[in-house]
Tab-separated table of C-alpha atoms in Angstrom:
chain	number	residue	atom	x	y	z
A	275	GLY	CA	18.768	18.360	-1.198
A	276	ALA	CA	21.528	15.069	-1.506
A	277	GLY	CA	18.497	12.819	-0.432
A	278	VAL	CA	14.679	12.272	0.646
A	279	SER	CA	14.244	14.360	3.580
A	280	GLN	CA	10.749	13.705	5.787
A	281	SER	CA	8.803	15.711	8.936
A	282	PRO	CA	8.352	15.862	11.204
A	283	SER	CA	10.740	12.781	12.658
A	284	ASN	CA	8.588	12.070	15.397
A	285	LYS	CA	4.671	12.990	16.026
A	286	VAL	CA	2.991	11.557	19.205
A	287	THR	CA	-0.731	12.773	18.713
A	288	GLU	CA	-3.933	12.253	20.996
A	289	LYS	CA	-6.510	8.928	18.932
A	290	GLY	CA	-8.392	11.135	16.881
A	291	LYS	CA	-7.040	13.896	16.265
A	292	ASP	CA	-5.140	14.507	12.540
A	293	VAL	CA	-1.821	14.395	11.525
A	294	GLU	CA	0.080	15.843	7.913
A	295	LEU	CA	3.691	13.772	7.311
A	296	ARG	CA	5.668	15.743	4.877
A	297	CYS	CA	8.201	14.039	2.309
A	298	ASP	CA	9.895	15.979	0.428
A	299	PRO	CA	12.133	13.579	-2.494
A	300	ILE	CA	15.147	13.901	-4.290
A	301	SER	CA	15.124	16.644	-6.468
A	302	GLY	CA	13.671	15.176	-10.148
A	303	HIS	CA	12.795	12.211	-8.972
A	304	THR	CA	9.135	12.107	-10.900
A	305	ALA	CA	8.360	8.459	-8.721
A	306	LEU	CA	6.949	8.856	-5.086
A	307	TYR	CA	6.204	6.111	-3.008
A	308	TRP	CA	4.430	5.331	1.041
A	309	TYR	CA	5.484	3.485	3.429
A	310	ARG	CA	4.038	1.773	6.003
A	311	GLN	CA	6.033	-0.302	9.067
A	312	SER	CA	4.378	-1.594	11.980
A	313	LEU	CA	6.261	-3.224	15.195
A	314	GLY	CA	6.988	-6.740	13.768
A	315	GLN	CA	5.508	-6.173	9.916
A	316	GLY	CA	7.876	-5.567	7.234
A	317	LEU	CA	7.326	-2.584	4.957
A	318	GLU	CA	4.027	-2.205	3.820
A	319	PHE	CA	2.987	0.030	0.169
A	320	LEU	CA	1.018	3.011	0.389
A	321	ILE	CA	0.890	4.655	-2.463
A	322	TYR	CA	3.078	5.628	-5.254
A	323	PHE	CA	2.833	9.034	-7.045
A	324	GLN	CA	3.124	9.944	-10.755
A	325	GLY	CA	4.187	13.199	-10.697
A	326	ASN	CA	1.606	15.023	-8.899
A	327	SER	CA	-0.583	11.765	-10.206
A	328	ALA	CA	-1.668	8.572	-7.652
A	329	PRO	CA	-1.928	5.759	-10.424
A	330	ASP	CA	-2.100	2.925	-7.845
A	331	LYS	CA	-3.431	3.501	-4.497
A	332	SER	CA	-4.054	0.068	-3.258
A	333	GLY	CA	-2.868	0.611	-0.433
A	334	LEU	CA	-4.478	3.338	2.048
A	335	PRO	CA	-6.068	1.635	4.171
A	336	SER	CA	-8.392	3.205	4.921
A	337	ASP	CA	-10.435	6.326	3.654
A	338	ARG	CA	-8.855	7.959	6.459
A	339	PHE	CA	-5.903	7.737	4.773
A	340	SER	CA	-4.697	10.154	2.312
A	341	ALA	CA	-1.530	11.080	0.141
A	342	GLU	CA	-0.977	14.657	-1.951
A	343	ARG	CA	1.857	15.747	-4.722
A	344	THR	CA	2.114	19.458	-6.358
A	345	GLY	CA	4.227	20.162	-8.164
A	346	GLY	CA	5.679	17.060	-9.072
A	347	SER	CA	8.194	17.207	-5.558
A	348	VAL	CA	6.667	17.164	-2.281
A	349	SER	CA	4.484	15.001	-1.187
A	350	THR	CA	1.643	14.993	2.011
A	351	LEU	CA	0.907	11.642	3.962
A	352	THR	CA	-2.775	12.734	5.504
A	353	ILE	CA	-4.835	10.902	8.316
A	354	GLN	CA	-7.821	11.597	9.512
A	355	ARG	CA	-9.274	10.513	13.259
A	356	THR	CA	-5.962	8.682	14.472
A	357	GLN	CA	-6.712	5.190	15.756
A	358	GLN	CA	-3.696	3.214	17.538
A	359	GLU	CA	-3.634	1.173	14.769
A	360	ASP	CA	-2.097	3.357	13.181
A	361	SER	CA	1.090	4.018	15.223
A	362	ALA	CA	4.411	2.914	12.626
A	363	VAL	CA	7.366	4.234	10.801
A	364	TYR	CA	6.118	5.637	8.120
A	365	LEU	CA	8.945	6.183	5.385
A	366	CYS	CA	9.253	7.637	1.861
A	367	ALA	CA	10.524	6.119	-1.125
A	368	SER	CA	11.293	8.069	-4.520
A	369	SER	CA	12.900	7.611	-7.914
A	370	LEU	CA	14.138	8.657	-10.528
A	371	ARG	CA	14.028	6.498	-13.372
A	372	THR	CA	9.755	5.968	-14.318
A	373	PRO	CA	8.584	2.351	-14.232
A	374	PRO	CA	8.508	-0.168	-15.633
A	375	GLY	CA	11.604	0.043	-14.583
A	376	PRO	CA	13.938	-1.600	-13.052
A	377	TYR	CA	15.124	0.947	-10.986
A	378	GLU	CA	16.304	1.604	-7.237
A	379	GLN	CA	14.227	3.499	-4.547
A	380	PHE	CA	15.651	5.688	-2.471
A	381	PHE	CA	13.789	5.732	1.226
A	382	GLY	CA	13.151	8.463	3.636
A	383	PRO	CA	14.743	8.888	7.516
A	384	GLY	CA	11.371	7.997	8.221
A	385	THR	CA	8.401	9.763	10.706
A	386	ARG	CA	7.714	7.768	13.758
A	387	LEU	CA	4.047	8.391	14.329
A	388	THR	CA	2.614	7.088	17.743
A	389	VAL	CA	-0.614	7.769	18.108
A	390	LEU	CA	-2.029	7.423	22.218
B	191	GLU	CA	-1.475	-10.350	-4.135
B	192	ASP	CA	3.050	-11.277	-4.209
B	193	LYS	CA	4.863	-12.494	-0.947
B	194	VAL	CA	8.391	-12.560	-0.235
B	195	VAL	CA	9.528	-14.494	3.140
B	196	GLN	CA	12.960	-14.362	4.144
B	197	SER	CA	14.857	-16.541	6.459
B	198	PRO	CA	16.114	-17.102	9.198
B	199	LEU	CA	14.488	-14.119	10.797
B	200	SER	CA	17.053	-13.516	13.034
B	201	LEU	CA	20.311	-14.353	13.467
B	202	VAL	CA	24.055	-13.850	16.401
B	203	VAL	CA	27.038	-14.023	14.648
B	204	HIS	CA	30.573	-13.667	15.637
B	205	GLU	CA	33.131	-10.780	13.666
B	206	GLY	CA	34.551	-12.714	11.480
B	207	ASP	CA	31.765	-15.057	10.464
B	208	THR	CA	29.799	-15.702	6.947
B	209	VAL	CA	26.367	-15.417	6.599
B	210	THR	CA	23.992	-16.119	4.032
B	211	LEU	CA	20.956	-14.492	4.189
B	212	ASN	CA	18.033	-16.291	2.038
B	213	CYS	CA	15.124	-14.992	0.068
B	214	SER	CA	12.597	-16.477	-1.442
B	215	TYR	CA	9.087	-14.936	-3.556
B	216	GLU	CA	5.172	-15.680	-5.721
B	217	VAL	CA	5.621	-12.788	-7.677
B	218	THR	CA	3.345	-12.680	-10.965
B	219	ASN	CA	5.185	-11.455	-13.862
B	220	PHE	CA	8.465	-11.376	-11.850
B	221	ARG	CA	11.058	-7.433	-12.499
B	222	SER	CA	13.266	-7.407	-10.652
B	223	LEU	CA	14.854	-8.404	-6.859
B	224	LEU	CA	16.432	-5.792	-4.406
B	225	TRP	CA	17.954	-6.274	-0.815
B	226	TYR	CA	18.317	-3.467	1.116
B	227	LYS	CA	19.895	-2.421	4.648
B	228	GLN	CA	17.787	-1.139	7.766
B	229	GLU	CA	19.734	0.418	10.135
B	230	LYS	CA	17.656	2.640	12.149
B	231	LYS	CA	14.883	3.850	10.241
B	232	ALA	CA	15.517	4.532	6.146
B	233	PRO	CA	16.307	1.037	4.453
B	234	THR	CA	19.585	2.260	2.161
B	235	PHE	CA	19.514	-0.124	-1.632
B	236	LEU	CA	22.050	-2.704	-1.754
B	237	PHE	CA	21.717	-4.328	-4.874
B	238	MET	CA	18.985	-4.749	-7.505
B	239	LEU	CA	18.896	-8.203	-9.201
B	240	THR	CA	16.835	-8.980	-12.367
B	241	SER	CA	19.098	-11.623	-14.249
B	242	SER	CA	19.645	-15.482	-12.848
B	243	GLY	CA	22.927	-15.870	-11.618
B	244	ILE	CA	24.404	-13.322	-12.230
B	245	GLU	CA	26.645	-12.210	-9.689
B	246	LYS	CA	26.503	-9.019	-7.688
B	247	LYS	CA	29.090	-7.662	-6.020
B	248	SER	CA	30.796	-4.975	-3.854
B	249	GLY	CA	32.821	-4.506	-1.147
B	250	ARG	CA	32.166	-7.571	1.359
B	251	LEU	CA	28.530	-8.299	0.693
B	252	SER	CA	27.699	-10.254	-2.762
B	253	SER	CA	23.933	-12.017	-4.136
B	254	ILE	CA	22.829	-13.496	-6.917
B	255	LEU	CA	18.908	-14.371	-7.733
B	256	ASP	CA	17.303	-18.391	-8.920
B	257	LYS	CA	14.387	-17.881	-10.846
B	258	LYS	CA	13.972	-21.279	-11.462
B	259	GLU	CA	13.930	-21.508	-7.149
B	260	LEU	CA	12.444	-18.132	-6.970
B	261	SER	CA	15.267	-17.639	-4.175
B	262	SER	CA	17.562	-15.068	-3.563
B	263	ILE	CA	20.757	-15.196	-1.382
B	264	LEU	CA	23.067	-12.093	0.436
B	265	ASN	CA	26.448	-13.469	1.157
B	266	ILE	CA	28.715	-11.275	3.756
B	267	THR	CA	32.003	-12.438	4.456
B	268	ALA	CA	34.190	-10.622	7.123
B	269	THR	CA	31.594	-10.374	8.932
B	270	GLN	CA	31.938	-6.843	11.365
B	271	THR	CA	30.138	-4.955	14.173
B	272	GLY	CA	28.164	-2.097	11.612
B	273	ASP	CA	27.269	-4.656	9.567
B	274	SER	CA	24.464	-5.642	12.459
B	275	ALA	CA	21.330	-4.426	10.704
B	276	ILE	CA	17.607	-5.870	9.423
B	277	TYR	CA	18.069	-6.568	5.715
B	278	LEU	CA	15.113	-6.533	3.542
B	279	CYS	CA	14.561	-8.427	0.517
B	280	ALA	CA	11.951	-7.301	-1.623
B	281	VAL	CA	10.720	-7.176	-5.064
B	282	VAL	CA	9.077	-5.710	-8.112
B	283	ASN	CA	5.963	-7.253	-10.616
B	284	THR	CA	5.428	-5.562	-13.854
B	285	GLY	CA	3.113	-3.538	-12.837
B	286	THR	CA	3.048	0.032	-13.763
B	287	ALA	CA	2.699	0.908	-10.446
B	288	SER	CA	6.392	-0.801	-10.480
B	289	LYS	CA	5.934	-0.219	-6.079
B	290	LEU	CA	8.167	-2.613	-4.221
B	291	THR	CA	6.975	-6.059	-2.184
B	292	PHE	CA	9.234	-6.372	1.110
B	293	GLY	CA	9.905	-9.885	2.588
B	294	THR	CA	9.824	-9.122	7.254
B	295	GLY	CA	14.081	-8.928	6.746
B	296	THR	CA	16.005	-11.372	8.281
B	297	ARG	CA	17.819	-9.241	11.746
B	298	LEU	CA	22.112	-9.341	11.783
B	299	GLN	CA	23.500	-9.059	15.020
B	300	VAL	CA	27.690	-9.186	14.676
B	301	THR	CA	29.084	-9.634	17.850
B	302	LEU	CA	32.762	-9.606	19.069
């Protein structure tokens, strides 16, 4: 596609529910990243995919968070048993070049998650 | 742990003014520094800097890296209201993930 797309754009859920956030990277981009931006905070790295594998999951805040990528393209970030502190904008980025770079990452519009 | 600090946190200027945004970093095995503009949700890429002293320029925006001082500046001349945004600085180390470590950003507001 022309750019990184994410869905849904907004998600409101109740505490304790599971949510799935989707990212569709730019076609041909092998590297995919998930970041989180909480109110008043900078963007925080969550997980990195190279193809379908995730060599770096170090940013996932707890075992309630997981992500997968299939076919080297679409990725899904799943948050189980959501908590209010999970409320944030979840941003996905993709990159054409494989690490170690240098390169630029292109961001999607994000999913704003609100946990009530 | 890699760290990025941006200053000022926020800035209000009049249209036509020139602004300088600052970014300083602590990175093990520095690879590159990137600037992004965030207006609503998606940060849009501005510059990537890897070498000290070489200015990158795009229209009214320019940026330069100083590896000795572990810092970078982003200059915007003749500011316009459309420049109002959060400007994010991020660094990349030479690790295998090449993940971005971001500062909290500088919120710029340009008024008429």
